[in-house]
Coordinates of C-alpha atoms in Angstrom, one line a residue:
M1 CA 92.3 136.1 64.4
P2 CA 90.1 137.6 66.5
S3 CA 91.0 140.6 69.4
H4 CA 89.5 138.0 72.4
N5 CA 91.8 135.1 70.9
R6 CA 95.2 137.9 70.8
T7 CA 94.3 138.5 73.8
V8 CA 93.9 135.3 75.9
I9 CA 97.5 134.1 74.3
L10 CA 99.2 137.3 74.4
H11 CA 98.2 137.0 78.4
E12 CA 99.5 133.3 78.6
I13 CA 102.2 133.9 76.5
R14 CA 103.5 136.6 79.1
S15 CA 102.6 134.8 81.9
R16 CA 104.4 131.5 80.9
L17 CA 107.8 133.6 80.7
A18 CA 107.2 136.0 83.6
S19 CA 106.7 132.2 86.2
L20 CA 110.5 131.9 84.5
A21 CA 111.9 134.9 85.1
S22 CA 114.7 135.9 88.1
P23 CA 114.9 139.0 89.6
E24 CA 119.4 137.9 90.4
T25 CA 119.0 136.9 86.5
A26 CA 117.6 140.3 86.0
R27 CA 119.8 142.3 87.3
I28 CA 123.4 140.6 85.6
L29 CA 121.0 141.0 82.0
Q30 CA 121.0 145.1 83.2
G31 CA 124.3 145.2 83.4
F32 CA 126.1 143.2 80.5
F33 CA 123.8 145.1 78.4
K34 CA 123.9 147.6 79.7
T35 CA 120.9 149.4 80.5
G36 CA 122.3 152.1 82.9
P37 CA 121.7 155.7 82.0
G38 CA 123.5 157.3 78.7
Q39 CA 124.1 153.7 77.7
Y40 CA 123.8 152.3 74.7
G41 CA 121.3 150.4 76.0
E42 CA 120.0 152.8 78.6
G43 CA 116.1 152.3 80.0
D44 CA 115.8 148.3 79.1
R45 CA 114.4 146.2 81.0
F46 CA 114.4 142.0 82.1
L47 CA 112.7 140.1 84.1
G48 CA 115.4 138.2 84.1
V49 CA 114.4 134.8 81.6
R50 CA 118.3 133.2 79.8
V51 CA 118.2 132.5 76.1
P52 CA 118.0 128.7 76.1
A53 CA 114.7 128.9 78.7
I54 CA 112.9 131.5 76.2
R55 CA 113.8 129.5 72.8
A56 CA 112.3 126.0 74.7
L57 CA 108.8 128.6 75.3
S58 CA 109.4 129.2 71.5
R59 CA 108.4 125.9 70.4
N60 CA 106.1 125.4 72.5
F61 CA 103.6 128.0 71.0
P62 CA 104.0 127.4 67.9
D63 CA 100.8 128.3 65.9
V64 CA 101.2 132.1 67.2
E65 CA 99.1 134.3 64.6
L66 CA 101.6 136.8 63.2
D67 CA 99.2 140.4 64.9
T68 CA 99.9 138.1 67.8
V69 CA 103.8 138.4 67.3
A70 CA 103.7 142.0 66.5
D71 CA 102.2 142.5 69.8
L72 CA 104.3 140.8 72.3
L73 CA 107.9 142.4 70.2
R74 CA 106.8 145.8 70.8
S75 CA 106.7 145.2 74.8
H76 CA 109.3 147.6 77.3
W77 CA 110.6 144.0 78.3
H78 CA 114.0 142.6 76.6
E79 CA 113.1 138.8 77.0
E80 CA 109.2 139.3 75.5
R81 CA 111.0 141.2 72.8
L82 CA 113.5 138.2 72.0
L83 CA 110.7 135.7 72.5
A84 CA 108.4 137.9 69.6
L85 CA 111.4 137.8 67.1
L86 CA 112.1 133.9 67.5
L87 CA 108.2 133.2 66.0
L88 CA 108.9 136.0 63.8
M89 CA 111.5 134.6 62.3
R90 CA 109.9 130.8 62.8
H91 CA 106.7 132.7 60.7
F92 CA 109.2 133.3 57.5
A93 CA 111.7 130.1 57.7
E94 CA 107.6 127.2 57.6
G95 CA 105.7 130.1 55.7
A96 CA 104.3 130.6 52.4
P97 CA 106.2 133.5 50.2
H98 CA 103.1 135.9 51.2
E99 CA 103.4 135.2 54.4
R100 CA 107.3 135.8 54.1
Q101 CA 107.1 138.7 52.6
S102 CA 104.3 139.7 55.6
A103 CA 107.1 138.5 58.4
Y104 CA 109.8 140.9 56.2
Q105 CA 106.9 144.1 56.4
T106 CA 106.4 143.2 60.6
Y107 CA 110.3 142.7 61.1
L108 CA 110.6 146.0 59.1
A109 CA 107.8 147.7 61.0
N110 CA 108.4 147.3 64.5
T111 CA 112.7 148.0 64.0
A112 CA 112.1 151.5 66.6
W113 CA 111.9 147.3 69.5
I114 CA 114.8 145.8 68.1
N115 CA 116.7 147.5 69.7
N116 CA 119.7 146.2 71.7
W117 CA 122.4 144.2 70.2
D118 CA 121.1 141.0 70.6
L119 CA 117.9 141.0 69.1
V120 CA 119.7 143.2 66.5
D121 CA 122.5 139.4 65.6
L122 CA 119.2 137.7 66.5
S123 CA 116.8 137.9 63.7
A124 CA 118.6 140.1 61.6
P125 CA 120.3 137.7 58.9
H126 CA 118.0 135.4 58.9
V127 CA 113.8 138.3 58.1
P128 CA 115.9 141.7 56.6
G129 CA 118.9 139.1 55.2
A130 CA 117.4 136.1 54.7
Y131 CA 114.0 138.2 52.5
L132 CA 116.4 140.0 50.6
A133 CA 118.5 137.8 49.1
D134 CA 116.4 137.5 45.8
Q135 CA 115.7 140.6 45.5
A136 CA 117.3 144.6 45.9
R137 CA 119.0 145.9 48.7
A138 CA 118.3 149.5 48.8
P139 CA 116.5 148.5 51.7
L140 CA 119.4 147.7 54.1
Y141 CA 121.4 150.9 52.8
R142 CA 118.3 152.5 54.0
L143 CA 118.5 151.4 57.3
A144 CA 122.6 151.6 57.0
R145 CA 121.7 155.7 56.9
S146 CA 119.0 155.5 59.8
P147 CA 119.6 158.1 62.4
A148 CA 118.7 155.1 64.5
W149 CA 122.0 153.0 65.3
W150 CA 120.7 150.0 66.1
E151 CA 118.6 150.1 62.1
R152 CA 122.3 150.8 60.8
R153 CA 123.2 147.9 62.9
I154 CA 120.6 145.2 61.4
A155 CA 122.3 146.8 58.2
M156 CA 125.4 146.0 58.1
V157 CA 124.4 142.6 60.4
A158 CA 121.5 141.5 57.3
T159 CA 124.5 140.7 55.9
L160 CA 125.5 138.1 56.9
H161 CA 123.1 135.6 55.3
F162 CA 124.7 136.9 52.2
I163 CA 128.1 136.1 52.7
R164 CA 126.8 132.3 53.7
H165 CA 126.0 132.2 50.4
D166 CA 129.5 133.9 49.1
D167 CA 128.0 136.7 47.8
F168 CA 129.6 140.0 49.9
D169 CA 129.5 142.6 47.7
D170 CA 126.5 144.3 49.8
A171 CA 128.7 144.1 53.3
L172 CA 132.1 145.0 51.4
R173 CA 129.9 148.7 50.4
L174 CA 128.7 148.6 53.2
A175 CA 131.2 148.1 56.1
E176 CA 133.3 151.2 53.7
H177 CA 129.5 153.2 54.0
L178 CA 130.1 153.1 58.2
L179 CA 133.6 153.4 58.5
N180 CA 133.1 157.2 59.9
D181 CA 130.0 155.8 62.1
R182 CA 130.5 156.8 65.8
E183 CA 129.4 154.6 67.6
D184 CA 131.3 151.4 68.3
L185 CA 128.9 148.7 68.3
L186 CA 128.4 149.7 64.7
H187 CA 131.9 149.4 64.3
K188 CA 132.0 146.0 65.9
A189 CA 128.8 144.8 63.5
S190 CA 131.1 146.4 60.1
G191 CA 134.3 144.7 61.8
W192 CA 132.6 141.0 62.4
M193 CA 131.5 141.2 58.7
L194 CA 134.2 141.6 57.8
R195 CA 136.4 138.9 59.3
E196 CA 133.2 136.8 57.8
V197 CA 134.2 137.1 54.8
G198 CA 137.7 137.2 55.2
K199 CA 136.6 133.8 56.5
R200 CA 135.5 132.3 53.4
D201 CA 137.7 135.0 51.1
Q202 CA 141.1 136.5 51.8
K203 CA 141.9 137.9 48.7
R204 CA 139.3 139.8 48.6
L205 CA 139.1 141.7 52.7
E206 CA 142.7 141.9 52.4
T207 CA 141.6 144.4 49.5
F208 CA 139.7 146.2 51.8
L209 CA 142.3 146.4 54.0
Q210 CA 144.1 147.8 51.4
Q211 CA 142.0 150.7 50.5
H212 CA 140.7 151.5 54.0
S213 CA 143.2 149.9 56.5
R214 CA 144.2 153.1 57.2
A215 CA 141.3 155.0 57.8
M216 CA 139.0 152.7 59.9
P217 CA 138.3 153.1 63.3
R218 CA 140.1 150.7 65.4
T219 CA 137.8 148.6 66.8
M220 CA 136.4 146.9 63.4
L221 CA 139.8 147.1 62.0
R222 CA 140.5 144.3 64.9
Y223 CA 137.8 142.7 64.3
A224 CA 138.2 143.0 61.0
I225 CA 141.7 141.2 61.0
E226 CA 141.0 138.5 63.7
R227 CA 141.4 135.2 61.3
L228 CA 144.2 136.5 59.7
P229 CA 147.7 135.3 60.4
E230 CA 150.0 136.7 63.2
T231 CA 152.6 138.9 60.8
L232 CA 149.3 140.2 58.2
R233 CA 147.8 141.6 61.9
L234 CA 151.0 142.3 62.9
A235 CA 151.5 144.5 59.7
Y236 CA 148.2 146.1 59.0
L237 CA 148.7 146.9 62.8
R238 CA 151.2 148.7 62.4
K239 CA 149.9 150.4 59.8

C-alpha cells in the first residue's frame, strides 16, 4: 500500500478510536492494569476505551493492510495496540497460508508491543498458537527462555490453542520449564494452562501435580487445582 494511503487510514483509525476516549475510564484502566512505578504495566498509557467498543470499531476496518496493522501495533496507547491485535487476528484467521505466515511473522517481530496480560491473552492462542499447531513448536521454547516476561507469557498462553485440541504435551513441558520463574504473572499463566489441561484430562494434570506440586509456586498451584474436587484440592494444598 502506498505510504500516503497508509498514513490516511492510520489517521482515520486513530481518530475514530480517540473519539471514543474517556478520561475517567482511562484513570480506571491505568489503575486496573498496574501502570504505576515498579508495577508490571509501568508507563502503559490508556485513552479510556472499553474492549467491546474496540471490538466493534475493528469490524469497521475489514480491509486494513498488514503493514498498517503493524504501524498501529507499535503505539504507545494501549487501546491502539489492542485494536491492532484484533485486526492482526482477523488477517490470520481469514488469510491464505502465505498471509497467515505473514501475520505470524508480524506478531513475533512486534512482541515488545504485546506488553500487558490482556494483550497476550487475547492474541497468543489465536496467532502463534494457531500457526504452530501443525509446525515445530521450537519458537515457543525460545520465547519461554526470553528475559522479557511478556514473551514468556506468550509462550505459555499460546498452548491454549493446542489444549483446546487435546494436545497437552507442550503446555506441560512449558509449565515445568517455568516452575522457577520469578514473575507472579507467569505463575498465573502456567496455572491457568494446567487447569485447562485438567478440565479435559484430569489424570494428566494429576500426574504433573504428583511430580511437581511441592515445587510449584503457590499461585500456580492454586490456579491449577481450581477445578479439582475439593478433597483433592485440599490434599494438594496441605502437601
